[in-house]
XYZ file of N, CA, C and O in Angstrom:
828
model
N 87.669 75.693 -29.623
C 88.315 76.483 -28.574
C 87.396 76.560 -27.355
O 86.205 76.839 -27.482
N 87.962 76.326 -26.180
C 87.173 76.365 -24.959
C 86.742 77.795 -24.648
O 87.519 78.737 -24.782
N 85.489 77.942 -24.244
C 85.023 79.264 -23.825
C 85.240 79.470 -22.331
O 85.020 80.572 -21.823
N 85.660 78.430 -21.641
C 85.861 78.519 -20.197
C 87.343 78.702 -19.897
O 88.171 77.879 -20.283
N 87.660 79.777 -19.220
C 89.038 80.098 -18.876
C 89.190 80.130 -17.362
O 88.228 80.419 -16.643
N 90.386 79.844 -16.848
C 90.588 79.924 -15.398
C 90.157 81.272 -14.831
O 90.353 82.313 -15.464
N 89.534 81.215 -13.662
C 89.074 82.396 -12.918
C 87.911 83.128 -13.588
O 87.577 84.248 -13.195
N 87.299 82.527 -14.574
C 86.188 83.205 -15.233
C 84.873 82.999 -14.481
O 84.743 82.110 -13.642
N 83.919 83.855 -14.795
C 82.582 83.799 -14.198
C 81.598 83.414 -15.296
O 81.503 84.097 -16.318
N 80.858 82.341 -15.063
C 79.938 81.803 -16.063
C 78.510 81.977 -15.560
O 78.174 81.533 -14.463
N 77.673 82.611 -16.373
C 76.278 82.840 -16.006
C 75.360 81.971 -16.855
O 75.387 82.033 -18.081
N 74.538 81.166 -16.181
C 73.442 80.457 -16.843
C 72.164 81.258 -16.604
O 71.843 81.589 -15.462
N 71.427 81.525 -17.670
C 70.194 82.296 -17.517
C 69.138 81.737 -18.464
O 69.459 81.290 -19.567
N 67.885 81.736 -17.997
C 66.821 81.180 -18.817
C 65.559 80.972 -18.009
O 65.235 81.766 -17.114
N 64.873 79.854 -18.285
C 63.573 79.568 -17.678
C 63.702 78.449 -16.648
O 64.751 78.286 -16.023
N 62.624 77.679 -16.463
C 62.603 76.662 -15.412
C 63.631 75.566 -15.623
O 64.103 74.961 -14.652
N 63.984 75.291 -16.867
C 64.971 74.236 -17.120
C 66.312 74.632 -16.520
O 67.039 73.793 -15.978
N 66.642 75.903 -16.586
C 67.860 76.413 -15.965
C 67.661 76.630 -14.469
O 68.526 76.279 -13.655
N 66.529 77.188 -14.096
C 66.195 77.439 -12.688
C 66.375 76.175 -11.857
O 67.114 76.159 -10.853
N 65.679 75.110 -12.247
C 65.825 73.790 -11.620
C 65.734 73.843 -10.102
O 66.517 73.202 -9.394
N 64.795 74.644 -9.602
C 64.549 74.684 -8.174
C 65.604 75.388 -7.347
O 65.735 75.122 -6.147
N 66.343 76.308 -7.936
C 67.397 76.979 -7.179
C 66.796 77.816 -6.038
O 65.650 78.283 -6.118
N 67.589 78.031 -5.008
C 67.212 78.883 -3.879
C 67.531 80.327 -4.263
O 68.691 80.727 -4.282
N 66.513 81.112 -4.569
C 66.753 82.469 -5.058
C 67.209 83.423 -3.964
O 67.587 84.563 -4.255
N 67.176 82.979 -2.701
C 67.737 83.811 -1.630
C 69.247 83.641 -1.524
O 69.907 84.395 -0.820
N 69.792 82.654 -2.226
C 71.231 82.386 -2.215
C 71.771 82.646 -3.615
O 71.528 81.861 -4.535
N 72.508 83.735 -3.819
C 72.971 84.077 -5.168
C 73.925 83.063 -5.772
O 74.159 83.081 -6.984
N 74.467 82.169 -4.953
C 75.401 81.168 -5.465
C 74.770 79.800 -5.659
O 75.445 78.873 -6.124
N 73.489 79.662 -5.320
C 72.852 78.357 -5.480
C 72.620 78.069 -6.960
O 72.120 78.923 -7.699
N 72.958 76.868 -7.383
C 72.870 76.499 -8.793
C 71.649 75.658 -9.124
O 71.458 75.282 -10.283
N 70.812 75.350 -8.123
C 69.667 74.501 -8.395
C 70.060 73.044 -8.461
O 71.175 72.649 -8.112
N 69.132 72.226 -8.972
C 69.352 70.783 -8.996
C 69.491 70.232 -10.410
O 69.442 69.015 -10.603
N 69.675 71.118 -11.383
C 69.690 70.678 -12.763
C 71.034 70.794 -13.454
O 72.095 70.683 -12.827
N 70.989 71.054 -14.756
C 72.213 71.021 -15.556
C 73.270 72.043 -15.130
O 74.479 71.736 -15.227
N 72.936 73.265 -14.643
C 74.018 74.149 -14.200
C 74.859 73.539 -13.073
O 76.090 73.657 -13.074
N 74.194 72.891 -12.128
C 74.944 72.248 -11.037
C 75.800 71.104 -11.574
O 76.957 70.933 -11.160
N 75.274 70.335 -12.500
C 76.027 69.223 -13.068
C 77.221 69.722 -13.878
O 78.310 69.128 -13.820
N 77.025 70.790 -14.632
C 78.148 71.374 -15.376
C 79.236 71.825 -14.419
O 80.431 71.533 -14.614
N 78.847 72.545 -13.378
C 79.829 73.067 -12.426
C 80.599 71.938 -11.748
O 81.832 72.007 -11.611
N 79.886 70.892 -11.325
C 80.541 69.782 -10.637
C 81.479 69.031 -11.572
O 82.607 68.675 -11.190
N 81.027 68.784 -12.785
C 81.851 68.049 -13.748
C 83.084 68.840 -14.129
O 84.200 68.288 -14.205
N 82.909 70.139 -14.357
C 84.049 70.970 -14.735
C 85.055 71.061 -13.592
O 86.278 70.958 -13.814
N 84.585 71.242 -12.377
C 85.491 71.356 -11.227
C 86.289 70.077 -11.030
O 87.475 70.121 -10.677
N 85.652 68.942 -11.263
C 86.361 67.670 -11.110
C 87.438 67.501 -12.174
O 88.528 67.002 -11.899
N 87.133 67.956 -13.399
C 88.089 67.806 -14.497
C 89.170 68.873 -14.487
O 90.266 68.659 -15.017
N 88.871 70.031 -13.881
C 89.813 71.154 -13.886
C 89.957 71.728 -12.482
O 89.634 72.900 -12.241
N 90.459 70.943 -11.550
C 90.600 71.445 -10.178
C 91.570 72.629 -10.136
O 92.585 72.634 -10.800
N 91.201 73.622 -9.382
C 92.078 74.779 -9.242
C 91.880 75.846 -10.289
O 92.532 76.905 -10.221
N 90.994 75.636 -11.256
C 90.777 76.656 -12.282
C 90.064 77.885 -11.733
O 90.174 78.971 -12.303
N 89.296 77.697 -10.679
C 88.632 78.836 -10.061
C 87.491 79.410 -10.863
O 87.153 80.586 -10.700
N 86.892 78.601 -11.722
C 85.741 79.084 -12.489
C 84.526 79.155 -11.571
O 84.220 78.210 -10.847
N 83.817 80.278 -11.608
C 82.626 80.471 -10.779
C 81.386 80.396 -11.665
O 81.316 81.068 -12.696
N 80.440 79.576 -11.270
C 79.202 79.411 -12.026
C 78.046 80.056 -11.265
O 77.923 79.889 -10.056
N 77.201 80.786 -11.990
C 76.029 81.436 -11.426
C 74.783 80.995 -12.181
O 74.840 80.744 -13.389
N 73.662 80.936 -11.486
C 72.396 80.555 -12.095
C 71.379 81.673 -11.867
O 71.102 82.038 -10.720
N 70.821 82.188 -12.960
C 69.756 83.174 -12.869
C 68.556 82.743 -13.721
O 67.878 83.569 -14.319
N 68.296 81.442 -13.750
C 67.083 80.962 -14.390
C 65.867 81.270 -13.536
O 65.942 81.237 -12.307
N 64.743 81.589 -14.167
C 63.487 81.818 -13.456
C 62.376 81.061 -14.188
O 62.133 81.273 -15.385
N 61.713 80.200 -13.438
C 60.653 79.376 -14.003
C 59.574 80.231 -14.658
O 59.167 81.259 -14.118
N 59.132 79.796 -15.828
C 58.069 80.484 -16.548
C 58.520 81.595 -17.463
O 57.709 82.150 -18.212
N 59.793 81.927 -17.443
C 60.264 83.061 -18.251
C 60.164 82.802 -19.746
O 60.361 81.691 -20.226
N 59.858 83.885 -20.448
C 59.980 83.946 -21.895
C 61.095 84.936 -22.218
O 61.642 85.584 -21.325
N 61.410 85.065 -23.487
C 62.524 85.946 -23.839
C 62.206 87.388 -23.454
O 63.105 88.162 -23.089
N 60.931 87.782 -23.478
C 60.577 89.149 -23.065
C 60.912 89.377 -21.592
O 61.260 90.489 -21.193
N 60.817 88.309 -20.787
C 61.149 88.424 -19.362
C 62.653 88.570 -19.173
O 63.094 89.322 -18.285
N 63.426 87.867 -19.964
C 64.884 88.038 -19.892
C 65.259 89.480 -20.226
O 66.094 90.085 -19.549
N 64.633 90.007 -21.278
C 64.948 91.389 -21.660
C 64.637 92.353 -20.522
O 65.414 93.277 -20.252
N 63.537 92.125 -19.810
C 63.137 93.027 -18.729
C 64.097 92.989 -17.549
O 64.262 93.986 -16.847
N 64.745 91.852 -17.321
C 65.625 91.728 -16.157
C 67.104 91.599 -16.532
O 67.927 91.238 -15.692
N 67.434 91.930 -17.756
C 68.804 91.705 -18.241
C 69.839 92.541 -17.488
O 70.956 92.088 -17.247
N 69.470 93.749 -17.131
C 70.435 94.611 -16.428
C 70.867 94.000 -15.098
O 72.072 93.761 -14.887
N 69.953 93.729 -14.153
C 70.410 93.204 -12.857
C 70.881 91.762 -12.902
O 71.786 91.384 -12.151
N 70.278 90.950 -13.768
C 70.554 89.516 -13.727
C 71.624 89.061 -14.700
O 72.019 87.896 -14.700
N 72.105 89.981 -15.531
C 73.222 89.647 -16.415
C 74.284 90.746 -16.403
O 75.375 90.544 -15.892
N 73.957 91.910 -16.913
C 74.974 92.941 -17.110
C 75.633 93.361 -15.809
O 76.864 93.529 -15.751
N 74.844 93.526 -14.751
C 75.402 93.969 -13.476
C 76.332 92.933 -12.851
O 77.176 93.285 -12.006
N 76.198 91.682 -13.249
C 77.043 90.615 -12.704
C 78.386 90.519 -13.427
O 79.289 89.843 -12.953
N 78.499 91.179 -14.576
C 79.740 91.212 -15.363
C 80.327 89.826 -15.592
O 81.500 89.580 -15.306
N 79.541 88.896 -16.133
C 80.085 87.558 -16.386
C 81.057 87.555 -17.562
O 81.017 88.434 -18.433
N 81.909 86.554 -17.576
C 82.828 86.353 -18.697
C 82.222 85.453 -19.769
O 82.644 85.484 -20.924
N 81.260 84.633 -19.356
C 80.533 83.757 -20.272
C 79.049 83.874 -19.937
O 78.668 83.787 -18.769
N 78.221 84.087 -20.945
C 76.770 84.163 -20.758
C 76.128 83.039 -21.558
O 76.235 83.006 -22.786
N 75.480 82.124 -20.849
C 74.806 80.993 -21.489
C 73.301 81.200 -21.379
O 72.746 81.253 -20.282
N 72.644 81.308 -22.529
C 71.213 81.597 -22.594
C 70.472 80.372 -23.107
O 70.816 79.829 -24.165
N 69.455 79.954 -22.361
C 68.543 78.912 -22.839
C 67.119 79.396 -22.606
O 66.667 79.485 -21.466
N 66.440 79.737 -23.692
C 65.103 80.321 -23.595
C 64.320 79.954 -24.850
O 64.919 79.679 -25.893
N 62.999 79.930 -24.728
C 62.190 79.738 -25.923
C 61.014 78.799 -25.782
O 59.993 78.987 -26.446
N 61.115 77.781 -24.927
C 60.019 76.817 -24.880
C 58.754 77.454 -24.319
O 57.647 77.135 -24.766
N 58.862 78.368 -23.370
C 57.656 79.021 -22.856
C 57.045 79.985 -23.872
O 55.828 80.206 -23.865
N 57.876 80.541 -24.745
C 57.356 81.383 -25.817
C 56.456 80.572 -26.744
O 55.513 81.101 -27.332
N 56.761 79.287 -26.863
C 55.891 78.377 -27.618
C 54.728 77.871 -26.768
O 53.557 77.901 -27.184
N 55.012 77.406 -25.561
C 54.005 76.761 -24.718
C 52.815 77.670 -24.458
O 51.660 77.233 -24.488
N 53.067 78.965 -24.178
C 51.980 79.872 -23.840
C 50.980 80.050 -24.994
O 49.830 80.392 -24.772
N 51.415 79.790 -26.214
C 50.479 79.833 -27.339
C 49.413 78.752 -27.187
O 48.243 78.975 -27.538
N 49.800 77.612 -26.649
C 48.907 76.462 -26.631
C 48.136 76.311 -25.319
O 47.043 75.752 -25.321
N 48.672 76.808 -24.213
C 47.930 76.651 -22.957
C 47.215 77.927 -22.516
O 46.332 77.875 -21.662
N 47.604 79.090 -23.105
C 46.973 80.347 -22.706
C 46.560 81.214 -23.888
O 46.132 82.350 -23.694
N 46.725 80.690 -25.088
C 46.445 81.479 -26.299
C 47.200 82.812 -26.278
O 46.683 83.850 -26.686
N 48.428 82.770 -25.798
C 49.273 83.963 -25.678
C 50.562 83.716 -26.456
O 51.588 83.334 -25.900
N 50.468 83.906 -27.749
C 51.574 83.549 -28.632
C 52.656 84.621 -28.656
O 52.397 85.801 -28.443
N 53.887 84.172 -28.904
C 55.006 85.051 -29.213
C 55.429 84.744 -30.636
O 55.824 83.604 -30.934
N 55.336 85.705 -31.521
C 55.729 85.455 -32.909
C 57.231 85.231 -33.000
O 58.002 85.672 -32.132
N 57.650 84.567 -34.055
C 59.079 84.366 -34.279
C 59.792 85.712 -34.426
O 60.942 85.869 -33.993
N 59.095 86.689 -34.997
C 59.694 88.015 -35.192
C 59.908 88.716 -33.854
O 60.975 89.322 -33.614
N 58.911 88.653 -32.976
C 59.066 89.263 -31.655
C 60.109 88.526 -30.827
O 60.881 89.154 -30.083
N 60.117 87.210 -30.934
C 61.121 86.411 -30.241
C 62.517 86.831 -30.686
O 63.412 87.057 -29.856
N 62.704 86.967 -31.988
C 64.011 87.350 -32.526
C 64.413 88.744 -32.068
O 65.579 88.981 -31.716
N 63.468 89.675 -32.059
C 63.785 91.057 -31.687
C 64.237 91.151 -30.236
O 65.235 91.826 -29.925
N 63.529 90.476 -29.334
C 63.908 90.521 -27.923
C 65.219 89.778 -27.680
O 66.065 90.235 -26.893
N 65.392 88.646 -28.342
C 66.623 87.867 -28.171
C 67.826 88.668 -28.682
O 68.867 88.763 -28.017
N 67.656 89.270 -29.854
C 68.759 90.055 -30.402
C 69.075 91.257 -29.516
O 70.245 91.641 -29.376
N 68.055 91.833 -28.898
C 68.284 92.983 -28.033
C 69.177 92.618 -26.855
O 70.094 93.361 -26.515
N 68.923 91.475 -26.207
C 69.749 91.120 -25.058
C 71.175 90.779 -25.489
O 72.130 91.073 -24.759
N 71.317 90.209 -26.673
C 72.673 89.917 -27.148
C 73.409 91.208 -27.497
O 74.608 91.352 -27.202
N 72.709 92.139 -28.113
C 73.338 93.420 -28.452
C 73.752 94.177 -27.197
O 74.857 94.754 -27.135
N 72.894 94.187 -26.182
C 73.253 94.833 -24.921
C 74.489 94.196 -24.312
O 75.368 94.883 -23.775
N 74.568 92.881 -24.403
C 75.699 92.158 -23.818
C 76.995 92.487 -24.542
O 78.022 92.772 -23.908
N 76.960 92.463 -25.850
C 78.195 92.741 -26.596
C 78.600 94.208 -26.491
O 79.787 94.537 -26.589
N 77.630 95.085 -26.291
C 77.942 96.510 -26.121
C 78.590 96.790 -24.763
O 79.470 97.653 -24.655
N 78.161 96.078 -23.738
C 78.574 96.390 -22.373
C 79.665 95.480 -21.827
O 80.401 95.871 -20.914
N 79.742 94.257 -22.340
C 80.671 93.277 -21.785
C 81.559 92.701 -22.881
O 81.274 92.848 -24.071
N 82.611 92.034 -22.457
C 83.446 91.291 -23.396
C 83.180 89.795 -23.275
O 84.011 88.974 -23.647
N 82.010 89.451 -22.778
C 81.684 88.058 -22.484
C 81.542 87.226 -23.750
O 81.070 87.699 -24.786
N 81.935 85.951 -23.638
C 81.627 84.966 -24.667
C 80.174 84.558 -24.525
O 79.665 84.395 -23.412
N 79.507 84.360 -25.636
C 78.097 83.993 -25.643
C 77.927 82.515 -25.975
O 78.584 81.995 -26.890
N 77.043 81.868 -25.238
C 76.671 80.473 -25.505
C 75.152 80.458 -25.640
O 74.438 80.822 -24.699
N 74.649 80.044 -26.791
C 73.210 79.989 -27.027
C 72.772 78.537 -27.091
O 73.280 77.764 -27.910
N 71.842 78.185 -26.215
C 71.367 76.805 -26.110
C 69.985 76.725 -26.746
O 69.072 77.460 -26.375
N 69.828 75.828 -27.698
C 68.532 75.662 -28.340
C 67.473 75.200 -27.339
O 67.734 74.322 -26.518
N 66.257 75.753 -27.397
C 65.151 75.125 -26.674
C 64.826 73.795 -27.341
O 65.169 73.572 -28.511
N 64.176 72.909 -26.607
C 63.868 71.599 -27.173
C 62.462 71.191 -26.778
O 61.845 71.736 -25.858
N 61.950 70.181 -27.462
C 60.641 69.617 -27.154
C 60.643 68.144 -27.503
O 61.075 67.748 -28.595
N 60.190 67.328 -26.563
C 59.936 65.914 -26.828
C 58.425 65.703 -26.735
O 57.848 65.835 -25.655
N 57.764 65.413 -27.836
C 56.301 65.319 -27.823
C 55.814 64.029 -27.156
O 55.579 63.023 -27.812
N 55.673 64.094 -25.845
C 55.224 62.915 -25.089
C 53.754 63.018 -24.687
O 53.157 62.026 -24.269
N 53.171 64.215 -24.813
C 51.767 64.408 -24.458
C 50.939 64.614 -25.720
O 51.457 65.118 -26.727
N 49.668 64.253 -25.664
C 48.811 64.455 -26.830
C 48.811 65.916 -27.275
O 48.695 66.829 -26.458
N 48.972 66.111 -28.559
C 48.938 67.451 -29.120
C 50.272 68.152 -29.207
O 50.388 69.169 -29.903
N 51.299 67.644 -28.509
C 52.580 68.351 -28.523
C 53.280 68.300 -29.872
O 54.123 69.156 -30.153
N 52.942 67.329 -30.709
C 53.541 67.302 -32.048
C 53.271 68.605 -32.794
O 54.124 69.084 -33.548
N 52.091 69.176 -32.575
C 51.729 70.403 -33.302
C 52.528 71.606 -32.842
O 52.582 72.626 -33.539
N 53.155 71.527 -31.664
C 53.946 72.651 -31.167
C 55.145 72.943 -32.066
O 55.697 74.040 -32.012
N 55.540 71.948 -32.839
C 56.737 72.118 -33.679
C 56.591 73.273 -34.657
O 57.580 73.940 -34.989
N 55.377 73.510 -35.142
C 55.205 74.600 -36.101
C 55.548 75.943 -35.484
O 55.925 76.884 -36.196
N 55.434 76.053 -34.150
C 55.779 77.288 -33.454
C 57.233 77.275 -32.983
O 57.930 78.288 -33.079
N 57.690 76.141 -32.479
C 59.037 76.083 -31.892
C 60.138 76.092 -32.939
O 61.176 76.743 -32.744
N 59.953 75.376 -34.038
C 61.038 75.262 -35.014
C 61.517 76.608 -35.553
O 62.731 76.827 -35.686
N 60.616 77.566 -35.857
C 61.120 78.878 -36.286
C 61.912 79.600 -35.198
O 62.833 80.371 -35.503
N 61.577 79.346 -33.943
C 62.333 79.970 -32.849
C 63.715 79.333 -32.715
O 64.706 80.026 -32.438
N 63.799 78.027 -32.916
C 65.113 77.375 -32.927
C 65.951 77.940 -34.076
O 67.163 78.183 -33.917
N 65.328 78.169 -35.215
C 66.055 78.761 -36.345
C 66.580 80.148 -35.992
O 67.684 80.533 -36.413
N 65.821 80.909 -35.221
C 66.278 82.228 -34.761
C 67.531 82.079 -33.908
O 68.512 82.819 -34.079
N 67.523 81.132 -32.972
C 68.683 80.918 -32.096
C 69.908 80.563 -32.928
O 71.011 81.092 -32.693
N 69.734 79.710 -33.903
C 70.865 79.310 -34.748
C 71.393 80.498 -35.555
O 72.615 80.678 -35.681
N 70.487 81.305 -36.076
C 70.918 82.485 -36.846
C 71.664 83.474 -35.962
O 72.729 83.991 -36.343
N 71.135 83.736 -34.776
C 71.790 84.690 -33.889
C 73.144 84.179 -33.420
O 74.074 84.965 -33.226
N 73.256 82.875 -33.241
C 74.563 82.313 -32.865
C 75.594 82.612 -33.945
O 76.739 82.973 -33.643
N 75.189 82.485 -35.207
C 76.118 82.805 -36.300
C 76.451 84.294 -36.313
O 77.621 84.686 -36.417
N 75.426 85.128 -36.191
C 75.630 86.568 -36.330
C 76.435 87.155 -35.177
O 77.151 88.146 -35.374
N 76.329 86.562 -34.002
C 77.038 87.079 -32.833
C 78.265 86.237 -32.461
O 78.821 86.414 -31.388
N 78.673 85.369 -33.372
C 79.858 84.521 -33.149
C 79.766 83.794 -31.809
O 80.751 83.665 -31.085
N 78.563 83.346 -31.493
C 78.328 82.635 -30.237
C 78.549 81.138 -30.424
O 78.459 80.606 -31.537
N 78.816 80.460 -29.330
C 78.857 79.007 -29.338
C 77.429 78.488 -29.290
O 76.664 78.828 -28.390
N 77.056 77.680 -30.262
C 75.720 77.101 -30.309
C 75.737 75.721 -29.671
O 76.572 74.877 -30.012
N 74.814 75.500 -28.741
C 74.617 74.166 -28.171
C 73.387 73.586 -28.856
O 72.259 74.011 -28.580
N 73.568 72.612 -29.764
C 72.465 72.109 -30.595
C 71.577 71.133 -29.828
O 71.415 69.969 -30.203
N 70.963 71.634 -28.785
C 70.300 70.755 -27.824
C 69.085 70.045 -28.405
O 68.860 68.866 -28.114
N 68.290 70.750 -29.209
C 67.105 70.093 -29.759
C 67.491 68.884 -30.602
O 66.867 67.820 -30.506
N 68.526 69.037 -31.402
C 69.002 67.928 -32.228
C 69.485 66.770 -31.362
O 69.150 65.602 -31.614
N 70.247 67.070 -30.324
C 70.827 66.034 -29.467
C 69.748 65.319 -28.663
O 69.726 64.079 -28.578
N 68.834 66.082 -28.078
C 67.788 65.478 -27.252
C 66.845 64.635 -28.107
O 66.449 63.525 -27.711
N 66.494 65.137 -29.274
C 65.624 64.374 -30.163
C 66.268 63.058 -30.562
O 65.614 62.002 -30.560
N 67.553 63.092 -30.879
C 68.258 61.862 -31.247
C 68.340 60.901 -30.069
O 68.183 59.682 -30.227
N 68.572 61.433 -28.879
C 68.696 60.579 -27.698
C 67.375 59.918 -27.336
O 67.359 58.835 -26.729
N 66.263 60.548 -27.711
C 64.946 60.011 -27.375
C 64.434 59.009 -28.399
O 63.412 58.356 -28.158
N 65.122 58.889 -29.510
C 64.670 57.975 -30.552
C 64.725 56.532 -30.058
O 65.664 56.129 -29.362
N 63.717 55.767 -30.386
C 63.657 54.337 -30.073
C 63.678 54.057 -28.573
O 64.200 53.016 -28.136
N 63.140 54.986 -27.788
C 63.006 54.774 -26.351
C 61.833 55.600 -25.839
O 61.223 56.353 -26.602
N 61.522 55.474 -24.581
C 60.465 56.273 -23.976
C 61.010 57.670 -23.723
O 61.833 57.877 -22.824
N 60.547 58.648 -24.512
C 61.072 60.003 -24.400
C 60.809 60.602 -23.035
O 61.553 61.491 -22.589
N 59.772 60.134 -22.336
C 59.459 60.669 -21.010
C 60.558 60.375 -20.001
O 60.617 61.024 -18.950
N 61.431 59.442 -20.297
C 62.561 59.182 -19.408
C 63.547 60.350 -19.409
O 64.343 60.502 -18.484
N 63.490 61.167 -20.457
C 64.361 62.342 -20.549
C 63.643 63.627 -20.133
O 64.274 64.542 -19.604
N 62.333 63.685 -20.392
C 61.525 64.847 -20.001
C 60.096 64.358 -19.815
O 59.410 64.063 -20.793
N 59.680 64.283 -18.574
C 58.413 63.639 -18.258
C 57.208 64.266 -18.927
O 56.262 63.562 -19.293
N 57.234 65.594 -19.093
C 56.127 66.277 -19.756
C 56.523 66.783 -21.135
O 55.811 67.575 -21.741
N 57.671 66.329 -21.608
C 58.163 66.757 -22.908
C 58.991 68.017 -22.885
O 59.639 68.363 -23.873
N 58.986 68.704 -21.736
C 59.670 70.003 -21.604
C 60.674 69.993 -20.458
O 61.834 70.383 -20.636
N 60.230 69.571 -19.275
C 61.084 69.644 -18.090
C 61.913 68.366 -17.954
O 61.344 67.276 -17.843
N 63.223 68.492 -17.945
C 64.071 67.306 -17.946
C 63.999 66.524 -16.630
O 63.856 67.098 -15.541
N 64.104 65.221 -16.747
C 64.405 64.374 -15.601
C 65.880 64.562 -15.262
O 66.606 65.276 -15.962
N 66.345 63.896 -14.228
C 67.775 63.995 -13.920
C 68.610 63.432 -15.057
O 69.689 63.948 -15.363
N 68.125 62.388 -15.721
C 68.843 61.876 -16.885
C 68.867 62.925 -17.989
O 69.875 63.104 -18.677
N 67.749 63.624 -18.155
C 67.709 64.689 -19.143
C 68.654 65.824 -18.812
O 69.349 66.351 -19.693
N 68.699 66.212 -17.548
C 69.638 67.267 -17.139
C 71.091 66.829 -17.373
O 71.931 67.645 -17.775
N 71.373 65.571 -17.111
C 72.735 65.071 -17.347
C 73.079 65.142 -18.836
O 74.216 65.476 -19.208
N 72.102 64.853 -19.686
C 72.328 64.953 -21.130
C 72.583 66.408 -21.529
O 73.486 66.684 -22.328
N 71.816 67.330 -20.972
C 72.030 68.752 -21.273
C 73.420 69.192 -20.818
O 74.145 69.870 -21.549
N 73.791 68.802 -19.606
C 75.109 69.189 -19.086
C 76.225 68.651 -19.960
O 77.179 69.386 -20.287
N 76.113 67.408 -20.354
C 77.153 66.820 -21.210
C 77.222 67.503 -22.555
O 78.323 67.745 -23.094
N 76.068 67.816 -23.131
C 76.028 68.502 -24.415
C 76.624 69.895 -24.300
O 77.371 70.342 -25.195
N 76.301 70.579 -23.210
C 76.839 71.933 -22.993
C 78.360 71.891 -22.873
O 79.068 72.692 -23.506
N 78.867 70.971 -22.093
C 80.312 70.884 -21.892
C 81.031 70.474 -23.185
O 82.127 70.974 -23.472
N 80.421 69.599 -23.942
C 81.046 69.196 -25.212
C 81.168 70.375 -26.157
O 82.151 70.494 -26.908
N 80.177 71.258 -26.135
C 80.186 72.411 -27.042
C 81.131 73.514 -26.577
O 81.588 74.319 -27.395
N 81.440 73.570 -25.282
C 82.138 74.741 -24.740
C 83.547 74.449 -24.232
O 84.268 75.398 -23.896
N 83.943 73.196 -24.165
C 85.279 72.886 -23.630
C 86.116 72.113 -24.625
O 85.625 71.665 -25.646
């Protein structure tokens, strides 16, 4: 069943992958990444539906940052669909700053924002898995931290009847037998080809 309905408001929220260089002085700017590609593709396929897409990604965010700004950047906007993609920075900061986020803390903050959303809004939830392509030395070891967080996202999707976008599975499969850096140059931030893959995966899961 499609989560996108005519005249609905769709909010993308997360970290730099969602942010994608958006102009934060323009509340309607979608950036240069997958939110813009989703909006353009959907509008072309469904002209006249009047679906409005919003982007509130902020580079560097972890799930604790989403929780801190959830009121103004989600609830106050009253979206009909809330798409969350968060988690890679919760892993990355363990390795570049020795500032870890446990799977338990990640789950608690993530569940809190979902509970607030279901309490205050009637929005459909879309949970997008964080992903990692180990293209840099040492990134293989990040899996021990990221995989439990992906498991949290999958569990919460079940518990909150959310649409799960299995992005880690899709991106990992797409990178097999090729140069993974063509999809994410540093293993985290997508190239335009990577953003196109995310947009296609998102639309396949939600339409």
